[in-house]
Short mmCIF file of C-alpha atoms in Angstrom, two decimals:
data_model
loop_
_atom_site.label_atom_id
_atom_site.label_comp_id
_atom_site.label_asym_id
_atom_site.label_seq_id
_atom_site.Cartn_x
_atom_site.Cartn_y
_atom_site.Cartn_z
CA MET A 30 150.87 98.62 41.42
CA LEU A 31 153.53 96.05 40.48
CA HIS A 32 152.78 92.66 38.95
CA VAL A 33 155.58 90.19 38.13
CA GLU A 34 155.26 86.92 36.21
CA THR A 35 158.09 84.39 35.89
CA ARG A 36 158.70 82.47 32.66
CA HIS A 37 161.04 79.48 32.80
CA ALA A 38 163.23 78.51 29.86
CA ILE A 39 161.85 75.93 27.41
CA ASP A 40 164.13 73.61 25.44
CA PRO A 41 163.46 72.87 21.76
CA ALA A 42 162.52 69.21 22.31
CA THR A 43 159.78 70.23 24.75
CA ALA A 44 158.52 73.01 22.48
CA ARG A 45 157.94 70.53 19.64
CA GLY A 46 155.01 69.08 21.57
CA PHE A 47 153.25 72.37 22.36
CA ASP A 48 149.77 73.11 21.11
CA THR A 49 148.65 76.71 20.51
CA GLU A 50 147.70 77.31 24.14
CA ALA A 51 151.03 76.04 25.50
CA LEU A 52 152.97 77.97 22.88
CA ARG A 53 151.28 81.23 23.84
CA ARG A 54 151.52 80.54 27.57
CA ASN A 55 155.29 80.19 27.34
CA PHE A 56 156.30 82.62 24.59
CA HIS A 57 153.50 85.14 24.00
CA LEU A 58 153.55 88.53 25.76
CA GLY A 59 149.98 89.73 25.69
CA ASP A 60 149.14 91.90 28.69
CA LEU A 61 152.03 94.26 29.40
CA PHE A 62 150.23 97.62 29.31
CA ARG A 63 147.52 98.30 31.87
CA ASP A 64 146.57 101.76 33.09
CA GLY A 65 148.03 102.53 36.52
CA GLU A 66 150.24 99.43 36.63
CA ILE A 67 153.79 98.22 36.12
CA ARG A 68 153.71 94.69 34.69
CA LEU A 69 156.92 92.68 34.31
CA VAL A 70 157.81 89.27 32.94
CA TYR A 71 160.97 87.89 34.55
CA THR A 72 162.40 85.35 32.12
CA HIS A 73 165.00 82.63 32.53
CA TYR A 74 166.33 83.48 29.07
CA ASP A 75 169.51 85.37 29.99
CA ARG A 76 167.51 86.76 32.96
CA MET A 77 165.86 89.30 30.67
CA ILE A 78 162.96 91.29 32.12
CA VAL A 79 160.29 92.52 29.71
CA GLY A 80 157.46 94.74 30.85
CA GLY A 81 155.31 97.82 30.61
CA ALA A 82 154.35 100.83 32.72
CA VAL A 83 151.35 103.09 32.10
CA PRO A 84 151.15 105.96 34.65
CA LYS A 85 147.84 107.34 33.32
CA GLY A 86 147.82 110.43 35.54
CA ALA A 87 149.56 109.02 38.62
CA ALA A 88 153.29 108.43 39.03
CA LEU A 89 154.47 104.82 39.17
CA THR A 90 157.78 103.85 40.81
CA LEU A 91 159.72 100.69 40.03
CA ASP A 92 162.12 99.87 42.86
CA GLN A 93 162.42 96.46 44.53
CA VAL A 94 161.60 93.41 42.43
CA LYS A 95 161.79 90.31 44.58
CA GLU A 96 162.79 88.11 41.65
CA CYS A 97 165.99 90.13 41.14
CA GLY A 98 167.19 89.51 44.70
CA THR A 99 168.49 93.06 45.27
CA PRO A 100 167.11 96.03 47.23
CA SER A 101 166.43 97.92 43.97
CA ILE A 102 166.04 96.63 40.42
CA LEU A 103 169.02 98.51 38.98
CA ASP A 104 171.50 97.59 41.72
CA ARG A 105 172.97 94.88 39.43
CA ARG A 106 171.09 95.56 36.19
CA GLU A 107 170.83 97.90 33.23
CA MET A 108 167.54 99.00 31.68
CA VAL A 109 166.12 100.37 28.44
CA ILE A 110 162.79 102.22 28.42
CA VAL A 111 160.94 102.84 25.15
CA ASN A 112 158.04 105.28 25.00
CA ILE A 113 155.29 104.01 22.68
CA GLY A 114 152.70 106.54 23.89
CA GLY A 115 152.39 110.28 24.44
CA THR A 116 154.92 112.58 26.09
CA GLY A 117 156.13 111.15 29.37
CA GLN A 118 158.81 111.59 32.01
CA VAL A 119 161.15 109.09 33.62
CA ARG A 120 163.02 109.93 36.83
CA ALA A 121 166.03 107.90 37.95
CA ASP A 122 169.55 109.35 38.21
CA ASP A 123 168.09 112.39 36.40
CA THR A 124 164.77 113.46 34.92
CA TYR A 125 164.20 112.62 31.25
CA THR A 126 161.35 113.60 28.92
CA LEU A 127 160.53 110.97 26.30
CA GLU A 128 158.47 111.53 23.19
CA ARG A 129 156.95 108.65 21.27
CA GLY A 130 159.72 106.49 19.79
CA ASP A 131 162.49 107.68 22.11
CA MET A 132 164.60 105.20 24.09
CA LEU A 133 166.24 105.79 27.46
CA TYR A 134 169.20 103.72 28.66
CA LEU A 135 169.69 103.58 32.44
CA GLY A 136 172.98 102.20 33.70
CA MET A 137 173.58 99.95 36.67
CA GLY A 138 172.99 101.82 39.94
CA ALA A 139 170.77 104.53 38.44
CA GLY A 140 168.33 104.00 41.34
CA PRO A 141 164.57 103.52 41.51
CA VAL A 142 162.71 104.43 38.31
CA THR A 143 159.59 106.61 38.31
CA PHE A 144 157.24 106.91 35.33
CA GLU A 145 154.97 109.93 34.82
CA GLY A 146 152.92 111.68 32.17
CA GLU A 147 151.09 110.32 29.14
CA GLY A 148 153.72 107.79 28.13
CA ARG A 149 153.23 104.09 27.57
CA PHE A 150 156.60 102.73 28.62
CA TYR A 151 158.06 99.46 27.35
CA ILE A 152 160.65 98.16 29.83
CA LEU A 153 163.65 95.92 29.11
CA SER A 154 166.28 94.95 31.66
CA ALA A 155 169.21 92.53 31.89
CA PRO A 156 172.00 91.85 34.39
CA ALA A 157 174.97 94.22 34.13
CA HIS A 158 178.66 93.70 34.90
CA ALA A 159 179.71 97.35 34.64
CA LYS A 160 178.21 100.81 34.98
CA HIS A 161 177.65 102.75 31.74
CA PRO A 162 176.34 106.33 31.61
CA SER A 163 172.61 106.75 31.28
CA ARG A 164 171.57 108.28 27.97
CA LEU A 165 168.39 109.36 26.21
CA VAL A 166 168.50 108.47 22.51
CA ARG A 167 165.81 110.20 20.50
CA ILE A 168 164.42 108.52 17.42
CA ASP A 169 166.10 111.06 15.10
CA GLU A 170 169.46 110.25 16.75
CA ALA A 171 169.25 106.52 16.08
CA LYS A 172 171.47 105.01 13.41
CA LYS A 173 169.30 104.16 10.43
CA VAL A 174 169.86 101.16 8.15
CA GLU A 175 167.61 100.73 5.11
CA LEU A 176 166.99 97.13 4.03
CA GLY A 177 164.71 95.07 1.83
CA ALA A 178 162.74 95.98 -1.25
CA ARG A 179 159.16 96.55 -2.33
CA ASP A 180 159.40 93.56 -4.67
CA THR A 181 159.92 91.20 -1.72
CA SER A 182 157.44 92.99 0.58
CA ASN A 183 160.14 93.75 3.18
CA GLU A 184 161.18 97.35 2.60
CA ARG A 185 162.09 98.64 6.04
CA VAL A 186 164.24 100.97 8.13
CA ILE A 187 166.15 99.58 11.10
CA ASN A 188 166.66 102.21 13.82
CA GLN A 189 169.57 101.22 16.06
CA PHE A 190 169.35 102.90 19.49
CA ILE A 191 171.17 100.87 22.15
CA HIS A 192 173.83 99.46 19.89
CA PRO A 193 177.66 99.40 19.76
CA ASP A 194 177.62 101.85 16.84
CA VAL A 195 175.62 104.35 18.91
CA MET A 196 176.50 103.90 22.59
CA PRO A 197 177.95 101.33 25.02
CA SER A 198 175.94 98.90 27.14
CA CYS A 199 176.71 95.69 28.99
CA GLN A 200 174.52 93.25 27.08
CA LEU A 201 171.29 94.97 26.06
CA VAL A 202 170.98 95.74 22.34
CA VAL A 203 167.70 97.41 21.37
CA GLY A 204 166.28 98.91 18.20
CA MET A 205 163.11 99.62 16.29
CA THR A 206 162.26 98.46 12.78
CA GLN A 207 159.64 100.31 10.73
CA LEU A 208 158.14 98.63 7.67
CA ALA A 209 157.15 100.74 4.67
CA PRO A 210 153.54 100.76 3.45
CA GLY A 211 152.97 97.66 1.36
CA SER A 212 155.69 95.71 3.15
CA VAL A 213 154.82 93.04 5.69
CA TRP A 214 157.80 90.67 6.09
CA ASN A 215 160.49 91.13 8.74
CA THR A 216 163.78 89.28 9.25
CA MET A 217 163.46 86.94 6.28
CA PRO A 218 165.51 84.89 5.40
CA ALA A 219 165.42 83.70 8.99
CA HIS A 220 168.38 83.16 11.29
CA VAL A 221 169.26 82.00 14.79
CA HIS A 222 171.80 83.29 17.30
CA ASP A 223 172.33 80.72 20.01
CA ARG A 224 174.39 83.19 22.09
CA ARG A 225 171.48 85.54 22.74
CA MET A 226 167.76 85.52 23.39
CA GLU A 227 165.51 88.12 21.80
CA ALA A 228 162.20 89.80 22.58
CA TYR A 229 159.87 91.35 20.03
CA LEU A 230 157.12 93.93 20.64
CA TYR A 231 154.78 94.69 17.74
CA ILE A 232 153.25 98.19 17.57
CA ASP A 233 151.55 100.56 15.10
CA LEU A 234 149.00 97.89 14.15
CA ASP A 235 145.37 98.75 13.51
CA PRO A 236 142.95 97.01 15.90
CA THR A 237 141.94 94.44 13.27
CA ALA A 238 145.48 93.87 11.91
CA ARG A 239 147.66 90.98 13.02
CA VAL A 240 151.23 89.74 12.69
CA PHE A 241 151.92 86.04 12.21
CA HIS A 242 155.14 85.54 14.18
CA VAL A 243 157.12 82.45 13.18
CA MET A 244 159.38 80.74 15.70
CA GLY A 245 160.83 77.32 16.51
CA GLU A 246 163.64 75.23 15.13
CA PRO A 247 164.12 75.66 11.37
CA SER A 248 162.84 72.12 10.82
CA GLU A 249 159.98 72.50 13.36
CA THR A 250 158.46 75.96 12.86
CA ARG A 251 155.43 77.23 14.78
CA SER A 252 153.44 80.45 14.51
CA MET A 253 151.57 82.77 16.85
CA VAL A 254 149.04 85.44 15.95
CA ILE A 255 150.03 88.79 17.50
CA ALA A 256 147.95 91.96 17.97
CA ASN A 257 149.04 95.55 18.60
CA GLU A 258 151.26 96.10 21.67
CA GLN A 259 151.78 92.37 22.09
CA GLY A 260 155.10 90.60 21.93
CA VAL A 261 157.05 87.38 21.81
CA LEU A 262 159.90 85.84 23.78
CA SER A 263 162.31 84.26 21.32
CA PRO A 264 164.64 81.66 22.87
CA PRO A 265 168.21 81.41 21.55
CA TRP A 266 167.53 78.20 19.61
CA SER A 267 164.58 79.64 17.72
CA ILE A 268 164.19 81.48 14.45
CA HIS A 269 162.22 84.74 14.70
CA CYS A 270 160.47 86.31 11.77
CA GLY A 271 156.98 87.34 10.83
CA ALA A 272 154.51 88.73 8.34
CA GLY A 273 151.59 91.04 8.97
CA THR A 274 148.24 91.77 7.39
CA ALA A 275 149.53 95.34 6.99
CA ASN A 276 152.77 97.19 7.63
CA TYR A 277 153.78 97.66 11.28
CA THR A 278 156.67 98.56 13.59
CA PHE A 279 158.46 96.23 15.96
CA ILE A 280 160.91 96.77 18.81
CA TRP A 281 163.61 94.14 19.06
CA ALA A 282 165.78 93.58 22.09
CA MET A 283 168.57 91.11 22.79
CA ALA A 284 170.55 90.01 25.82
CA GLY A 285 173.19 87.36 26.12
CA ASP A 286 176.81 86.53 25.48
CA ASN A 287 177.84 89.47 23.27
CA VAL A 288 176.49 92.63 21.63
CA ASP A 289 177.47 91.83 18.02
CA TYR A 290 174.17 90.71 16.54
CA ARG A 291 175.74 90.31 13.09
CA ASP A 292 177.24 86.95 14.13
CA VAL A 293 174.09 85.06 13.19
CA GLU A 294 173.58 81.67 11.58
CA MET A 295 171.49 82.22 8.48
CA VAL A 296 168.79 79.68 7.65
CA GLY A 297 168.14 79.03 3.99
CA MET A 298 164.56 79.05 2.76
CA GLU A 299 164.96 75.42 1.70
CA GLU A 300 165.73 74.45 5.32
CA LEU A 301 162.44 75.75 6.74
CA ARG A 302 159.68 73.28 7.49
#
């Protein structure tokens, strides 16, 4: 079963007037993983698609998505699939077995995508201008960057999977950041990158734990309370950072004008309101 929701782009002036309900309706990703379903959110932020697939004993195939305007979803797109569940299989141009934490890149033209097994599959897709080889990147093959410190409660490891230092892609850049026990802050000091949107998915949270995700213009910040396996759409004009009630993992994904996410505009703590 396929379910597709469309989210239109929101400008910063409009977002300033949102209450909690409107903020969550436009930016919160709260229902991506349902047993036996493929659920997608087609966004008007760089035409990024964010979604989930949970086979739960029966194969699920993702092929035509009306919103893409092509016979099959990967005819003019690339895709990254992250397994956040048990062992699962993905069939496209080949058959791939994904353990928890592995990421699969599928290049443009890889064909319909079938999900099987015990996996819980997080789906990311963006338009592509060239065909790059499909590749399975296991979590122990990701490039690891250690950042932060225990003193500032942000000791973490950034795992770069779909990244120029690891493999080529058209515009998708995807990684996974794991916070150490006792650390709760991510991406602080904050920054913006107006050339790219970003999507966050928070995982490895206990049922009663929450992340307070901060977004908005630096002078007009807003927050949303996020539970396990929920996410956030972060528009290009917005900061994106957060703090949890315990340590957690988050998957970050970007699409847009380039793949060099180091060209950010840092926001000083004194600028935040």
